[in-house]
Each structure stands twice: as C-alpha cells, then as structure tokens.
Coordinates of C-alpha atoms and ligand atoms in Angstrom, one line a residue:
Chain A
X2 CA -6.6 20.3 -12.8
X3 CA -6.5 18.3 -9.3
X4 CA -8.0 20.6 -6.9
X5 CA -7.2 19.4 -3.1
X6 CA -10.1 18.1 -1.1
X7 CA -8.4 16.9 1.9
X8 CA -5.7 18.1 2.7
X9 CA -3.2 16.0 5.7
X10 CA -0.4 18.6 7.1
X11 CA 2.0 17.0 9.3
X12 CA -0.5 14.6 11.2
X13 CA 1.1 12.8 14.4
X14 CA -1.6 10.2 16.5
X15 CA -0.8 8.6 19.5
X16 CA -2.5 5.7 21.2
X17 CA -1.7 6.2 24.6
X18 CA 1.9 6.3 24.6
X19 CA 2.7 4.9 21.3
X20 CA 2.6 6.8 18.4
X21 CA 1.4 5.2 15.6
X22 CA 1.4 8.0 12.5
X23 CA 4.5 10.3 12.6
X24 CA 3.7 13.4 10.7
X25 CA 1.7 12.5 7.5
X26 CA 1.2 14.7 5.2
X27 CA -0.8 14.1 2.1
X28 CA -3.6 15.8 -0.7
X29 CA -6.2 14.2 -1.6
X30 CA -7.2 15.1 -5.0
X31 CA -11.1 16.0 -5.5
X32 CA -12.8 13.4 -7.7
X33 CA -10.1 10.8 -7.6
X34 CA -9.6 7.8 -5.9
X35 CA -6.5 7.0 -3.9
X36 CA -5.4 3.7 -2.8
X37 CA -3.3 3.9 1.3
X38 CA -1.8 0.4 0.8
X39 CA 1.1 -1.3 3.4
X40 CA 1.8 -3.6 5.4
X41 CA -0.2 -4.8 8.3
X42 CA 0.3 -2.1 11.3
X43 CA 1.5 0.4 9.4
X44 CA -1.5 2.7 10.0
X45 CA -3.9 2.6 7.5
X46 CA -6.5 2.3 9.1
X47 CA -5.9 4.9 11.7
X48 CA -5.4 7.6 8.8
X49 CA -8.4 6.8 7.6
X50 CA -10.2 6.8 10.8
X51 CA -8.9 10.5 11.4
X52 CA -10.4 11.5 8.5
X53 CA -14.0 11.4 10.1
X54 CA -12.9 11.8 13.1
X55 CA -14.0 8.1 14.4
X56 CA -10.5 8.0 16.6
X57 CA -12.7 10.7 18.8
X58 CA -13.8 7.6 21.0
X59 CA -10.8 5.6 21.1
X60 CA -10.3 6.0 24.4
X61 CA -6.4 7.6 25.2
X62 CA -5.7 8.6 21.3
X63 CA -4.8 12.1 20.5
X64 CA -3.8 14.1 17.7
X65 CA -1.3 16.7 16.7
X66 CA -1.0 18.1 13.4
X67 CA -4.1 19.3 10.9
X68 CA -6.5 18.1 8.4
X69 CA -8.3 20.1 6.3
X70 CA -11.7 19.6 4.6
X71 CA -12.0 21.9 1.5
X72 CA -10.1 24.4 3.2
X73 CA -11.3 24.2 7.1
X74 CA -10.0 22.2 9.6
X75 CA -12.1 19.4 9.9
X76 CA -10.9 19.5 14.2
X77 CA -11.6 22.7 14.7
X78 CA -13.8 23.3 18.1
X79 CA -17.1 24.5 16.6
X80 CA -17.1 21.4 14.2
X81 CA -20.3 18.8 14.4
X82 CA -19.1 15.9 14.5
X83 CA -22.2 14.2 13.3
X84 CA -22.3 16.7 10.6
X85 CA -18.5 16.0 9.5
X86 CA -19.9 12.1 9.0
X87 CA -21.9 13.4 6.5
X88 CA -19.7 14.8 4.3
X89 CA -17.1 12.1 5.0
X90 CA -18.9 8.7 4.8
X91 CA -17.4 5.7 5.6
X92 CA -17.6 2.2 4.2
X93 CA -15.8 -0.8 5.9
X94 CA -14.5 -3.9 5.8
X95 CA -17.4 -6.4 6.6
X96 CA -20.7 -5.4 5.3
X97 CA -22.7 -4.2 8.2
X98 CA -26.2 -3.4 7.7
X99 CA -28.4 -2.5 10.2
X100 CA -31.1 -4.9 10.9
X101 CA -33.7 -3.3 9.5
X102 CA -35.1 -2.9 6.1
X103 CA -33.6 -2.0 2.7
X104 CA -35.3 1.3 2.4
X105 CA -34.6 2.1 6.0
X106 CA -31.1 1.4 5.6
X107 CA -31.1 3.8 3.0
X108 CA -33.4 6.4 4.7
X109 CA -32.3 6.5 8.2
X110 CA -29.6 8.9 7.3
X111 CA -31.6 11.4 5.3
X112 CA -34.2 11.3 7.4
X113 CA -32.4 12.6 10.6
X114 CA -30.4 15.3 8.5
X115 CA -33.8 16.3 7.3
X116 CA -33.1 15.7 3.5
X117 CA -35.8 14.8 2.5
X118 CA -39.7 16.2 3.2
X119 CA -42.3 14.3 2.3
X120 CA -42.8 10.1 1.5
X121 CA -42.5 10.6 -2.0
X122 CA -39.4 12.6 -1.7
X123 CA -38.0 9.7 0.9
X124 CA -38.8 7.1 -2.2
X125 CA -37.2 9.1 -4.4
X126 CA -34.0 9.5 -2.5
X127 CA -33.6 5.8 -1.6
X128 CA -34.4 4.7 -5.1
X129 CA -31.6 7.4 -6.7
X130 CA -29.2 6.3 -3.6
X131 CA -29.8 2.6 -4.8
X132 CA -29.5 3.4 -8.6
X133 CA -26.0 5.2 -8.1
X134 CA -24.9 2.2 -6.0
X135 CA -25.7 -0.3 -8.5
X136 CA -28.1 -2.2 -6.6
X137 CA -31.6 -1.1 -7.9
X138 CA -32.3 -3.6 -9.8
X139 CA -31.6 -6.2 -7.3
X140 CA -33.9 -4.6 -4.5
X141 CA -36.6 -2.9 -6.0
X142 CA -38.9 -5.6 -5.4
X143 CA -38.0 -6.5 -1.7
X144 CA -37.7 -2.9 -0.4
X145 CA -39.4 -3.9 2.5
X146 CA -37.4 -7.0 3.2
X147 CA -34.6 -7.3 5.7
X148 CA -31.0 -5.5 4.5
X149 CA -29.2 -8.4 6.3
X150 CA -30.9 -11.1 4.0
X151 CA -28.7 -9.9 1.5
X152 CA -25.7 -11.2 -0.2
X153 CA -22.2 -10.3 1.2
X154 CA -21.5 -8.7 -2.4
X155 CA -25.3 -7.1 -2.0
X156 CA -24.9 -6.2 1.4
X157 CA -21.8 -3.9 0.7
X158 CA -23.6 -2.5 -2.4
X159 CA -26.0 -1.5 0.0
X160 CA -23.8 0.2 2.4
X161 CA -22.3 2.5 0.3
X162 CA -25.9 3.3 -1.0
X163 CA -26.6 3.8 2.4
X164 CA -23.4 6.1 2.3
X165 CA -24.1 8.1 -0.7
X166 CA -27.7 8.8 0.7
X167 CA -26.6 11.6 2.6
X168 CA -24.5 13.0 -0.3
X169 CA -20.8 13.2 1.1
X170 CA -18.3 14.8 -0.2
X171 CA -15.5 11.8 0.7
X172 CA -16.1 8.4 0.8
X173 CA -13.4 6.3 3.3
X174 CA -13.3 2.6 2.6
X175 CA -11.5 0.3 4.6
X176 CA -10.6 -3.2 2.7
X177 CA -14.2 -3.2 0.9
X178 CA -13.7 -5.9 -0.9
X179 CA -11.9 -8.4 1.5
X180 CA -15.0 -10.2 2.0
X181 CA -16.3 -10.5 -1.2
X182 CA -16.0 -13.1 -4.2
X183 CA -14.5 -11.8 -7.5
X184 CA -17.4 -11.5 -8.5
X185 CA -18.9 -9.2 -6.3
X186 CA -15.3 -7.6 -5.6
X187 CA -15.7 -6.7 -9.8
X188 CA -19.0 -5.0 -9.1
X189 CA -18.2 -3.2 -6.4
X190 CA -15.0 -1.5 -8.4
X191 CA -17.0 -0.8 -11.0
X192 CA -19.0 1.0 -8.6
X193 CA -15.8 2.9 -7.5
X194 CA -15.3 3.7 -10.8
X195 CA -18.7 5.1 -11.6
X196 CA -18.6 7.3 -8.3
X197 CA -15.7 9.1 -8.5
X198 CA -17.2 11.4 -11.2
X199 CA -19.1 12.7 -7.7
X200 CA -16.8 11.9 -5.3
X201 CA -13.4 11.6 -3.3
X202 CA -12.6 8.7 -2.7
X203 CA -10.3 7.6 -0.2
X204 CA -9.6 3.4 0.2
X205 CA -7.5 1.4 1.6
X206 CA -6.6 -2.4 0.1
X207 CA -4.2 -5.1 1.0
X208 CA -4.6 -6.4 -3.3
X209 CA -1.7 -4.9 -5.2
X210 CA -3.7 -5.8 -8.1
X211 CA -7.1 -3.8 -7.0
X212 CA -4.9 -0.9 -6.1
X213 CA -3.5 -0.6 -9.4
X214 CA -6.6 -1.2 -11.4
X215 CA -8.9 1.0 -9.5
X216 CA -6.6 4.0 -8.1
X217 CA -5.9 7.5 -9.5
X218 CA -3.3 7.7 -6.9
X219 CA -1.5 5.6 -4.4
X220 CA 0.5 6.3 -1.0
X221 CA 2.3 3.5 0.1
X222 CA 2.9 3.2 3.9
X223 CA 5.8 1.8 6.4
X224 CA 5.7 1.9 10.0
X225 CA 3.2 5.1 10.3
X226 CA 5.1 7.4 7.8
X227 CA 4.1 7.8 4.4
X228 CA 6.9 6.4 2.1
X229 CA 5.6 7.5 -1.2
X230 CA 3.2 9.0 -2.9
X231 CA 2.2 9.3 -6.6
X232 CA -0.1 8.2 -10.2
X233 CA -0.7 4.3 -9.6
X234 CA 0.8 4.3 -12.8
X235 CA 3.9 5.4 -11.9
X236 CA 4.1 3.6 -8.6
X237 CA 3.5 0.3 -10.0
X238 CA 5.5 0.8 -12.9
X239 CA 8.6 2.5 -11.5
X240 CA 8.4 3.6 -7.9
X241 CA 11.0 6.0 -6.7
X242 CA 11.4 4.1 -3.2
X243 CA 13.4 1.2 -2.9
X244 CA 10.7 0.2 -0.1
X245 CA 7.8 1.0 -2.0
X246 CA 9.3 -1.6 -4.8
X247 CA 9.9 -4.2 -2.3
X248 CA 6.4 -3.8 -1.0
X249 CA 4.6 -4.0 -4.6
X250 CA 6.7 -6.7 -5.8
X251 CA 6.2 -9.1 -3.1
X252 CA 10.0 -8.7 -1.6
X253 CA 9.0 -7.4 2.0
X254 CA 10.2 -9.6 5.1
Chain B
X26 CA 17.8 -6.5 -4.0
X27 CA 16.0 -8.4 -1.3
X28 CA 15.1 -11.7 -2.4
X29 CA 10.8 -12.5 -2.7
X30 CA 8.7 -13.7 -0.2
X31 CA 7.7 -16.2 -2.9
X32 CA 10.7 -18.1 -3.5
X33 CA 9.3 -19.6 -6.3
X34 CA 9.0 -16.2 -8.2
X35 CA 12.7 -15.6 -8.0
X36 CA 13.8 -19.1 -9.0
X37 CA 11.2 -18.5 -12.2
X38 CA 13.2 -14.8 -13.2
X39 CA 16.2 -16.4 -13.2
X40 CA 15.6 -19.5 -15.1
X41 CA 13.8 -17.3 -17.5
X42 CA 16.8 -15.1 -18.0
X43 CA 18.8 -17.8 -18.1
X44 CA 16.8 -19.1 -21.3
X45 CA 17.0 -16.0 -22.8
X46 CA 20.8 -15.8 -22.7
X47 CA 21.4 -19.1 -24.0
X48 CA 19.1 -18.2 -26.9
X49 CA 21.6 -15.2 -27.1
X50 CA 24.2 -17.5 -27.3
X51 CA 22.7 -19.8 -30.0
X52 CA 22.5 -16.3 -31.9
X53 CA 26.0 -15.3 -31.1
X54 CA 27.2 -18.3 -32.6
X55 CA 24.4 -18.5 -35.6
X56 CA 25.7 -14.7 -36.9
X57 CA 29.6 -16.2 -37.0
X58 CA 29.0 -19.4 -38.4
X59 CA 27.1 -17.3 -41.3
X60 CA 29.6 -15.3 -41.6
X61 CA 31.8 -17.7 -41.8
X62 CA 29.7 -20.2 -44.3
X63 CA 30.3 -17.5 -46.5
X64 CA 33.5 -16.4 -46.6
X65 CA 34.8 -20.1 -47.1
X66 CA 32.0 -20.7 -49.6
X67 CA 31.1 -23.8 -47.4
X68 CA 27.8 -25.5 -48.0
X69 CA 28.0 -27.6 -44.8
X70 CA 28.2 -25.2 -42.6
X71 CA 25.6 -23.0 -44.0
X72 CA 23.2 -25.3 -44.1
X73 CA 24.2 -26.4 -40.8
X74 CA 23.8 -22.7 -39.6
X75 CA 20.0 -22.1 -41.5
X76 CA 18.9 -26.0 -39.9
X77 CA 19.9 -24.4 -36.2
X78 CA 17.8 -21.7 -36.7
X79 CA 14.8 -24.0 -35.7
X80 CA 16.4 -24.0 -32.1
X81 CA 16.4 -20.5 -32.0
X82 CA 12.7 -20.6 -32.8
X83 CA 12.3 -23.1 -30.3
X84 CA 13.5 -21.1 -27.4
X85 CA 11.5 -18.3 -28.4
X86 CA 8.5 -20.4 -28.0
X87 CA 9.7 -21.7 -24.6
X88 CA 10.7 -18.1 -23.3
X89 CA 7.2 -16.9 -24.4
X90 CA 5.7 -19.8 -22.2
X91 CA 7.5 -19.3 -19.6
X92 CA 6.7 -15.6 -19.4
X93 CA 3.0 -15.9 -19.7
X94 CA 3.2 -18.2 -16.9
X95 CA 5.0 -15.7 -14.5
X96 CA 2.4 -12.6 -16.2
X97 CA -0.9 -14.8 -15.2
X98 CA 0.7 -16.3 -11.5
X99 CA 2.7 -13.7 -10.1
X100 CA 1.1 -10.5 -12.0
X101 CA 4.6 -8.9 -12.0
X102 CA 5.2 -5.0 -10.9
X103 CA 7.5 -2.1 -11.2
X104 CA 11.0 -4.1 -11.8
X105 CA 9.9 -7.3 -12.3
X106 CA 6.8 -5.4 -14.7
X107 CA 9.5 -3.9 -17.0
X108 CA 11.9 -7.1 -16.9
X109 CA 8.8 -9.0 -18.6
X110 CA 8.1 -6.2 -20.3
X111 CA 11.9 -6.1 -21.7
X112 CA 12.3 -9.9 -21.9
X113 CA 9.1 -10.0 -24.4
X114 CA 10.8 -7.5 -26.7
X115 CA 13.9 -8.9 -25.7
X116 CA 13.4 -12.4 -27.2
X117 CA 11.6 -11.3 -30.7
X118 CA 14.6 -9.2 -31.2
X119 CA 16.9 -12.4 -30.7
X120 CA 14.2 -14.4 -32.6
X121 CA 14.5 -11.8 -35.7
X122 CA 18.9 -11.7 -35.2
X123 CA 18.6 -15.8 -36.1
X124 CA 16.6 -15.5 -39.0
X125 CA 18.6 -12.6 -40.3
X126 CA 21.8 -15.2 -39.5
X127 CA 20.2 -18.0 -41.4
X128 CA 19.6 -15.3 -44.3
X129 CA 22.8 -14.8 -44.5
X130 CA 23.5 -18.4 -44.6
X131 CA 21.2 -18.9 -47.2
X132 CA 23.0 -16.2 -49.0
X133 CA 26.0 -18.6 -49.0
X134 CA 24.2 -21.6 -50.5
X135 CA 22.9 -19.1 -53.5
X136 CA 26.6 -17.3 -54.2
X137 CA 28.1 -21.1 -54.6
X138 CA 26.9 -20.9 -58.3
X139 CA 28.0 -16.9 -58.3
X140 CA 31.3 -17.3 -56.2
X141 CA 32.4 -13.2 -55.3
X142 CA 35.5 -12.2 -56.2
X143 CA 35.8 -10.1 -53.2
X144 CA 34.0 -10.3 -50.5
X145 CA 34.8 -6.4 -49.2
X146 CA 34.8 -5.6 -45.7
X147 CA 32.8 -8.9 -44.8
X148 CA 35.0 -10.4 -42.4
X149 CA 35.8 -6.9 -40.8
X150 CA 31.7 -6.3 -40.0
X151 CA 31.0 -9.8 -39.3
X152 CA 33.4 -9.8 -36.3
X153 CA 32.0 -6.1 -35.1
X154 CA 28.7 -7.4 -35.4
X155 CA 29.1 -10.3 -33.6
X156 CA 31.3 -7.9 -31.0
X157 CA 28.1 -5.9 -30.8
X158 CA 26.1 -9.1 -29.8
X159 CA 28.3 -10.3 -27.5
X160 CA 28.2 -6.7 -25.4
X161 CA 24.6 -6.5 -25.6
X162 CA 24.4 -9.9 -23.9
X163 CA 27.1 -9.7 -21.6
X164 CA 25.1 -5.9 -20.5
X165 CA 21.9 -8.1 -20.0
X166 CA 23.4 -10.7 -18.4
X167 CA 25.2 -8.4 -15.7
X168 CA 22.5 -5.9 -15.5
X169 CA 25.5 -3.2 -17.1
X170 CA 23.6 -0.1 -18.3
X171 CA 26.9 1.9 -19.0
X172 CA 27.9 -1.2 -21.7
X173 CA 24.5 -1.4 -23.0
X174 CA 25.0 2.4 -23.8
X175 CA 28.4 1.3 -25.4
X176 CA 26.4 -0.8 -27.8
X177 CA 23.7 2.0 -29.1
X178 CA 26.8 4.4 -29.6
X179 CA 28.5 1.9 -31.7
X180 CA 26.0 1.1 -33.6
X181 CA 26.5 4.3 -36.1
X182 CA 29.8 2.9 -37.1
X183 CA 28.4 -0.4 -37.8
X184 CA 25.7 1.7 -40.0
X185 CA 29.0 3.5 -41.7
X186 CA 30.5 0.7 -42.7
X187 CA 28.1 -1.1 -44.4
X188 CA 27.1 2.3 -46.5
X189 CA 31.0 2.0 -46.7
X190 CA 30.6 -1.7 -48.3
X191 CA 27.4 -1.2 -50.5
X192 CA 29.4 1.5 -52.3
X193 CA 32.4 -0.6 -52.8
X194 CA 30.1 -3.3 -54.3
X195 CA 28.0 -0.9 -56.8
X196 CA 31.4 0.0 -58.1
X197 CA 32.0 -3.9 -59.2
X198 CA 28.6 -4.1 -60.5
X199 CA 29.6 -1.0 -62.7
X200 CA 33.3 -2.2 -63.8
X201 CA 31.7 -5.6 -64.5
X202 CA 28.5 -6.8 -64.7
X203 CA 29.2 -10.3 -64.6
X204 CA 29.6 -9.7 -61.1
X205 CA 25.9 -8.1 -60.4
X206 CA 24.2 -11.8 -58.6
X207 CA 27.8 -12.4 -56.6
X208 CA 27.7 -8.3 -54.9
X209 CA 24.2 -8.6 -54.7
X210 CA 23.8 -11.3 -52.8
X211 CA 26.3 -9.6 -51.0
X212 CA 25.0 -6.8 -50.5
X213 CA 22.1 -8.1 -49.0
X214 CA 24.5 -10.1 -46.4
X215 CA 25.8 -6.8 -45.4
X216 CA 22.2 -5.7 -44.9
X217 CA 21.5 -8.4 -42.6
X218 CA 24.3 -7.9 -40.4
X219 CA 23.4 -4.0 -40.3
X220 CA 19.9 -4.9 -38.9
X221 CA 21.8 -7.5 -36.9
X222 CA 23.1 -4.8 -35.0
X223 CA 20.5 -2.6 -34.8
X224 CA 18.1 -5.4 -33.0
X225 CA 21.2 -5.2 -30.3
X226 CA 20.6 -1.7 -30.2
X227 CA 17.0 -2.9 -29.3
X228 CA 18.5 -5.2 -27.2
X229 CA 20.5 -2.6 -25.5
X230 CA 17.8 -0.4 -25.2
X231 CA 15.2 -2.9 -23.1
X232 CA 18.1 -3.6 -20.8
X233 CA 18.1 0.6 -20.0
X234 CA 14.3 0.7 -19.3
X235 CA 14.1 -2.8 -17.7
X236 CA 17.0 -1.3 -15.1
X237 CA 15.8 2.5 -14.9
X238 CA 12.8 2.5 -16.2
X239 CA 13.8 5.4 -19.0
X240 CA 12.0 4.2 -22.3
X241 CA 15.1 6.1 -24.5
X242 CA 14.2 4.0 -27.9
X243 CA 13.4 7.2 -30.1
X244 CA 15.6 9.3 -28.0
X245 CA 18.8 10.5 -29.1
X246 CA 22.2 9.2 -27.4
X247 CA 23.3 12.5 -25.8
X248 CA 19.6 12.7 -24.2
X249 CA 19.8 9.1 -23.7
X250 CA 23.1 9.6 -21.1
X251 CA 21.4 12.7 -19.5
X252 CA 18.8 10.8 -18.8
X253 CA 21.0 7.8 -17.2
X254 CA 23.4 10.4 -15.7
X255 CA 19.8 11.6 -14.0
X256 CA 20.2 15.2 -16.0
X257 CA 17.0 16.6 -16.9
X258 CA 16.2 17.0 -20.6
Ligands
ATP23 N1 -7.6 1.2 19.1 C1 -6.3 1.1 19.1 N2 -5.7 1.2 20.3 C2 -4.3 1.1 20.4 N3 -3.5 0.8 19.3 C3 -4.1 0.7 18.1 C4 -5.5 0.9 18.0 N4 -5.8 0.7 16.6 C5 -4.6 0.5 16.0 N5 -3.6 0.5 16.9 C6 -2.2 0.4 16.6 O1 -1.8 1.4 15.6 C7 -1.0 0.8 14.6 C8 -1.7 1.0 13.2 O2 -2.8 0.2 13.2 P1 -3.9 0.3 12.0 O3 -5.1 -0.5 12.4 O4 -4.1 1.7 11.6 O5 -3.0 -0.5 10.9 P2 -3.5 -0.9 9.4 O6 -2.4 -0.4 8.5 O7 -4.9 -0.6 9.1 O8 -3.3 -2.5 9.5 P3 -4.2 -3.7 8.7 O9 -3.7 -3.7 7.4 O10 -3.8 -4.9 9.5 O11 -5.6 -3.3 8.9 C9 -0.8 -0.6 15.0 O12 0.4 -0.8 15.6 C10 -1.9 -0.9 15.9 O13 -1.6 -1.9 16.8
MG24 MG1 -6.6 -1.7 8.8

C-alpha cells in the first residue's frame, strides 16, 4: 500500500498580487518518486518551494490552503523552520557546494543538529552519507580537498549526500539533472532509484523521457493548477487530459 | 488534435501511415487476384499474384525503417506511443495477409494438374474476405473505431462459412476420391482466407487501442463495446 507522506489540500500562493498556484491539491506517496512536469511558469518550482517552506523569504508571497507532513501541518506556528529542512531536503538545479571541503560539506549539517558525537562517529556519517549517494569511491581519497573541485556530475552527487546526511524524510529536487552530461544525468537516476527505498521523493524535470523512466508518479501542470495526476505509466501511455497529451507529445504552443 | 511543435514529427506520422495503407492496398488487391487466379484456373495471374508478394515484403521493410527512425528521434508518447505501437503490429499482420494471398495463389498453380470440379463457396468468401480488408483499412485510414468493431463482429461469420465449406469438400473426398488433391488444395485456400480475416480482426483490433487505448485483443465483443461505449466491465 501507498501510505501518504505529503499531503497538498487546496494550496493557493500569491506573489504579491498575482497568484501563481490556484488550489493544488496532491499526495505524495511515501517511498516513491513523483515527477511535477509543465511548461515553463506554470509553478513548479513554487510548489516545490512550499514544501520546505523556502517561499518564507520571498518577500510579498503568501499562502492559503495546507500541507501536511505525515499528518501535521508543516505551517503550523510552533513549527522550526530549520528543523522542517531537515526532514525535507532540497536539491537544486546547479550543483552548489559550499566552498569548503568534501567532508565538511557532508558534516556541516549533522554537526549543527547534533547527529553525531564524537570524530569517529562524524567519519562514519560522512562516509555512510557518501556511500548512499554513490560517490564514495570517487572521494575517499580527497576528503580533505575542496567540494567545488569537483565535477558537475560529482558536485551534485555530493549535494544530495550532503542532503541525505541529515536523514530527511523528503527529498525536493528541482531540474537535477539539467546541468549534467548523460553520463552523469545516468548516475544520478540511478541514484534516485536506489533512494527511494528510504525516501520520498519529490522532483521536478523539463525531460519527458527522465520523467517517465524514473517516476512512480507524475502530475502534470498548466498555468498553476494541477491538470493531472497519476502512474507514469499511465500518463505516458494514455493520459486522460487532452492537455496533459499535448504536453507529453510535444503538441503544446 | 493540435498539430506538433516539431513539424517534422507530424509530416513523418503521416507519411508513415500513408505507407502502411498503400501496403494495405497492395494486400487488398493480392487476396482478389488469388482468388481470382483460382477460380479461372489462370497461371498468369497467379504467378503474377505470388511475384507481387515481394512488394509487399518490401514495404514491410520500409515501414519498419521508417518507424525505428520516429522510435529513436522523436521517442513517441501516449497517442503517438500506441500509433507505433499499433503500426508495428499493424504491418506484420499485413505482411502475414500477402503471404497467405500468395499461398493461395500458389494453390492455383498446384490444382492446374488437379482441376476442382467445384470450387464451393469460393467466390462467395473471397469477396467477404476481401470486404473484410477493405473495412479494416478504410477504419485505419479514417481513424473509425465503430467500423473497426464492424470488422471483429463479422469475423464469426467469415469463420462459419468456411467450417461451412470444409464440410462440403470432405463430402466430395467421400463420394469420390479421385477428387481428394483438387478439395484439398482447396481446402487449404479456404484456410487461408479464414486467417485472412482474422489478421483484419488484428488489424481492427490495433486501430481500437491505438485510438482509446483499450487493449480488447482477448476480450470478448460484448466487453469489447462496453469498453468503447465507456461501460465498466
Ligand atoms: N520570487 C518570485 N516573485 C514573483 N513571482 C514569481 C517568483 N517566483 C516565481 N514567480 C512567478 O510564479 C510563476 C511560477 O513560477 P515557477 O518558477 O514556479 O515556475 P516553474 O514551473 O518552476 O518554471 P520553470 O520550468 O521555468 O522553472 C511564474 O509566473 C513566475 O513568474
Ligand atoms: Mg522552476
């Protein structure tokens, strides 16, 4: 069974006067991944942004509506903001390490959450971080080095190591893989693939093709409203929208 | 529906289906040439009808090409998915039609040395046969699900006459067994244009899924039309 990990009910968001989601709602299945594909504008981003709660600082942007995080509103008043980030982890677009080094990358989050006690706990939790992300191998020699001397492909490995460190619940990604060669685009959905056993993960993608080989699920969006919703199998198949066909098949505008 | 962003892409569907149907056509004319051959006992034709086969072949190649080239560019989805989809099934059903037409004439060029005395209800089958093709192309060409259904309804009666005709033709071989080769060989004619019929059925079938996306091949016809008339089964 799909048990609900997110759970949108009638979201609305306005920037300033113009609203750019008009009343989402969506589940998010725990342990899945689902793909938020559309085109350009239509609020992808912004969903996924409300999910941790990074809209909080766009100046002007409000919310109506709720979303719920294994049950509790993740916008209730007593909620830690900081703490929400760490049970809903975000990866984005361009790789963006911090300038320091690999380990610290990895152990900057743990450390101020207070994960992990002494050094040799720290090494452990950086070396299991790096392990689940697939990127061990490639760093265990150059710990010390610089995150940022890294390859694009490497770099991104390294952020969602950096991501997992802190053991979230929900992973956001936004366009992952738009910088990356096949190559390193392969890997990283591998990756995916490997980490839904642990997590929910929520991306969004402007490849038809990665949606459909990676997803569990897909919502296709138009405009800020959700248009459809379903298994990537069936909405790449046989969608029920006319829209949603016109999207995947390459008819739109 | 809206046209692609990727003119290209829409130019390749149709010249694709376009290929297909005139394949259909060479098979249209293929099965009544047979038929045909046979019935006027005339070498020429058959022979004529079993060397045009080749073209059939040769389109199926072509289509094939064609459609691996849209699969590895354009990396179809939803409708255009299940067109390819059907147009792959499509063609080796069409492929399969031709070589069950050229069987038939071959059939011809062995009864000249066993002339039948009869040839049954050859003539009447041939021509619903050949109706059968016709419809199942015309649905494809027009995108006409409710014809398409037509054509897997009628099929039964194509399957009732030819039990019809392989009984008539034991009953010579009984009375008189000179005429055993001649009603076998036709017999066997009468089988081809049965399967004829059912690889329209096929035919028929594709165009359902590749315009609703219901896969009703091993479904039977009064759950088939639920399922088009949007019933639940
Ligand atoms: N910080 C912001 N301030 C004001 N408007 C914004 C802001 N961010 C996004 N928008 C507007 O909200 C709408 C949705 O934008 P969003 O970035 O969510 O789209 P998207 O689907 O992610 O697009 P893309 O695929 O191009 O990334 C757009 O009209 C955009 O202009
Ligand atoms: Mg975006």
């Amino acid at each position: 069974m799909n048990t609900s990990k997110v759970n949108i009910k009638d979201l609305k968001l306005w920037y300033g006067e113009s609203e750019a989601l008009h009343g989402i709602d969506i589940e998010f299945s725990e342990k899945r991944v689902t793909a938020l594909i559309g085109p350009s504008g239509c609020g992808k981003s912004t969903l996924l942004r409300c999910l941790n709660r990074m809209n909080d600082r766009i100046p002007g942007c409000r919310i109506e509506g709720q979303i719920l995080l294994d049950g509790d509103d993740i916008y209730a008043p007593e909620v830690d903001v900081v703490q929400l980030r760490t049970h809903v982890g975000m990866v984005f677009q361009k790789p963006n390490p911090f300038p320091k080094s690999i380990y610290e990358n990895v152990a900057y989050a743990p450390r101020i959450h207070g994960l992990a006690g002494s050094g040799s706990d720290m090494d452990e939790l950086v070396e299991t971080a790096l392990r689940r992300a697939s990127i061990w191998k490639e760093v265990k020699d150059k710990l010390h080095t610089p995150g940022t001397a890294l390859s694009g492909g490497q770099q991104q490995r390294l952020c969602i190591a950096r991501t997992i460190a802190v053991q979230p619940n929900v992973i956001l990604m936004d366009e992952p893989c738009s910088a990356l060669d096949p190559i390193a685009t392969a890997k990283i959905e591998e990756l995916i693939d490997e980490l839904k056993r642990e997590f929910t993960i929520i991306m969004v993608t402007h490849s038809m093709q990665q949606a459909a080989r990676i997803s569990d699920q897909t919502a296709f969006f138009y405009m800020g409203d959700l248009i459809e919703f379903g298994e990537t199998g069936t909405i790449f198949t046989q969608p029920e929208k006319q829209q949603t066909e016109d999207y995947i098949t390459g008819r739109f505008g | 529906m809206p046209q692609h962003t990727i003119k290209r892409f829409d130019e390749e569907l149709d010249k694709l289906k376009e290929l297909v149907l005139s394949m259909g056509g060479l098979v249209e004319r293929a099965i009544g040439h047979a038929v045909k051959s046979m019935l006027d006992q005339d070498e020429a034709l058959a022979k004529k009808t079993i060397e045009r086969d080749k073209a059939i072949n040769a389109l199926e190649v072509q289509c094939d090409e064609m459609t691996r080239d849209i699969l590895v560019r354009r990396q179809p989805a939803a409708g255009d998915l299940r067109f390819i989809m059907g147009i792959i099934k499509v063609v080796t059903d069409l492929e399969r039609m031709g070589d069950l037409s050229a069987g038939i004439a071959e059939g011809t060029l062995r009864s000249l040395e066993h002339p039948p005395k009869e040839f049954s209800n050859l003539s009447t089958m041939g021509k619903k046969v050949q109706k059968q093709v016709n419809r199942t192309l015309n649905a494809f060409s027009r995108g006409d699900t409710e014809l398409a259904m037509r054509v897997i309804e009628k099929d039964e009666r194509i399957d009732v006459l030819y039990k019809r005709m392989y009984r008539e033709l034991l009953t010579y071989m009984i009375e008189d067994p000179r005429d055993i080769t001649a009603s076998i060989i036709l017999s066997n004619v009468a089988k081809n244009l049965e399967r004829i019929s059912d690889h329209a059925t096929n035919i028929s079938e594709m165009l359902i899924y590749i315009e609703r996306g219901h896969d009703i091949r091993h479904v039977d016809h009064e759950a088939a039309a639920k399922l088009l008339s949007g019933e639940e089964i």
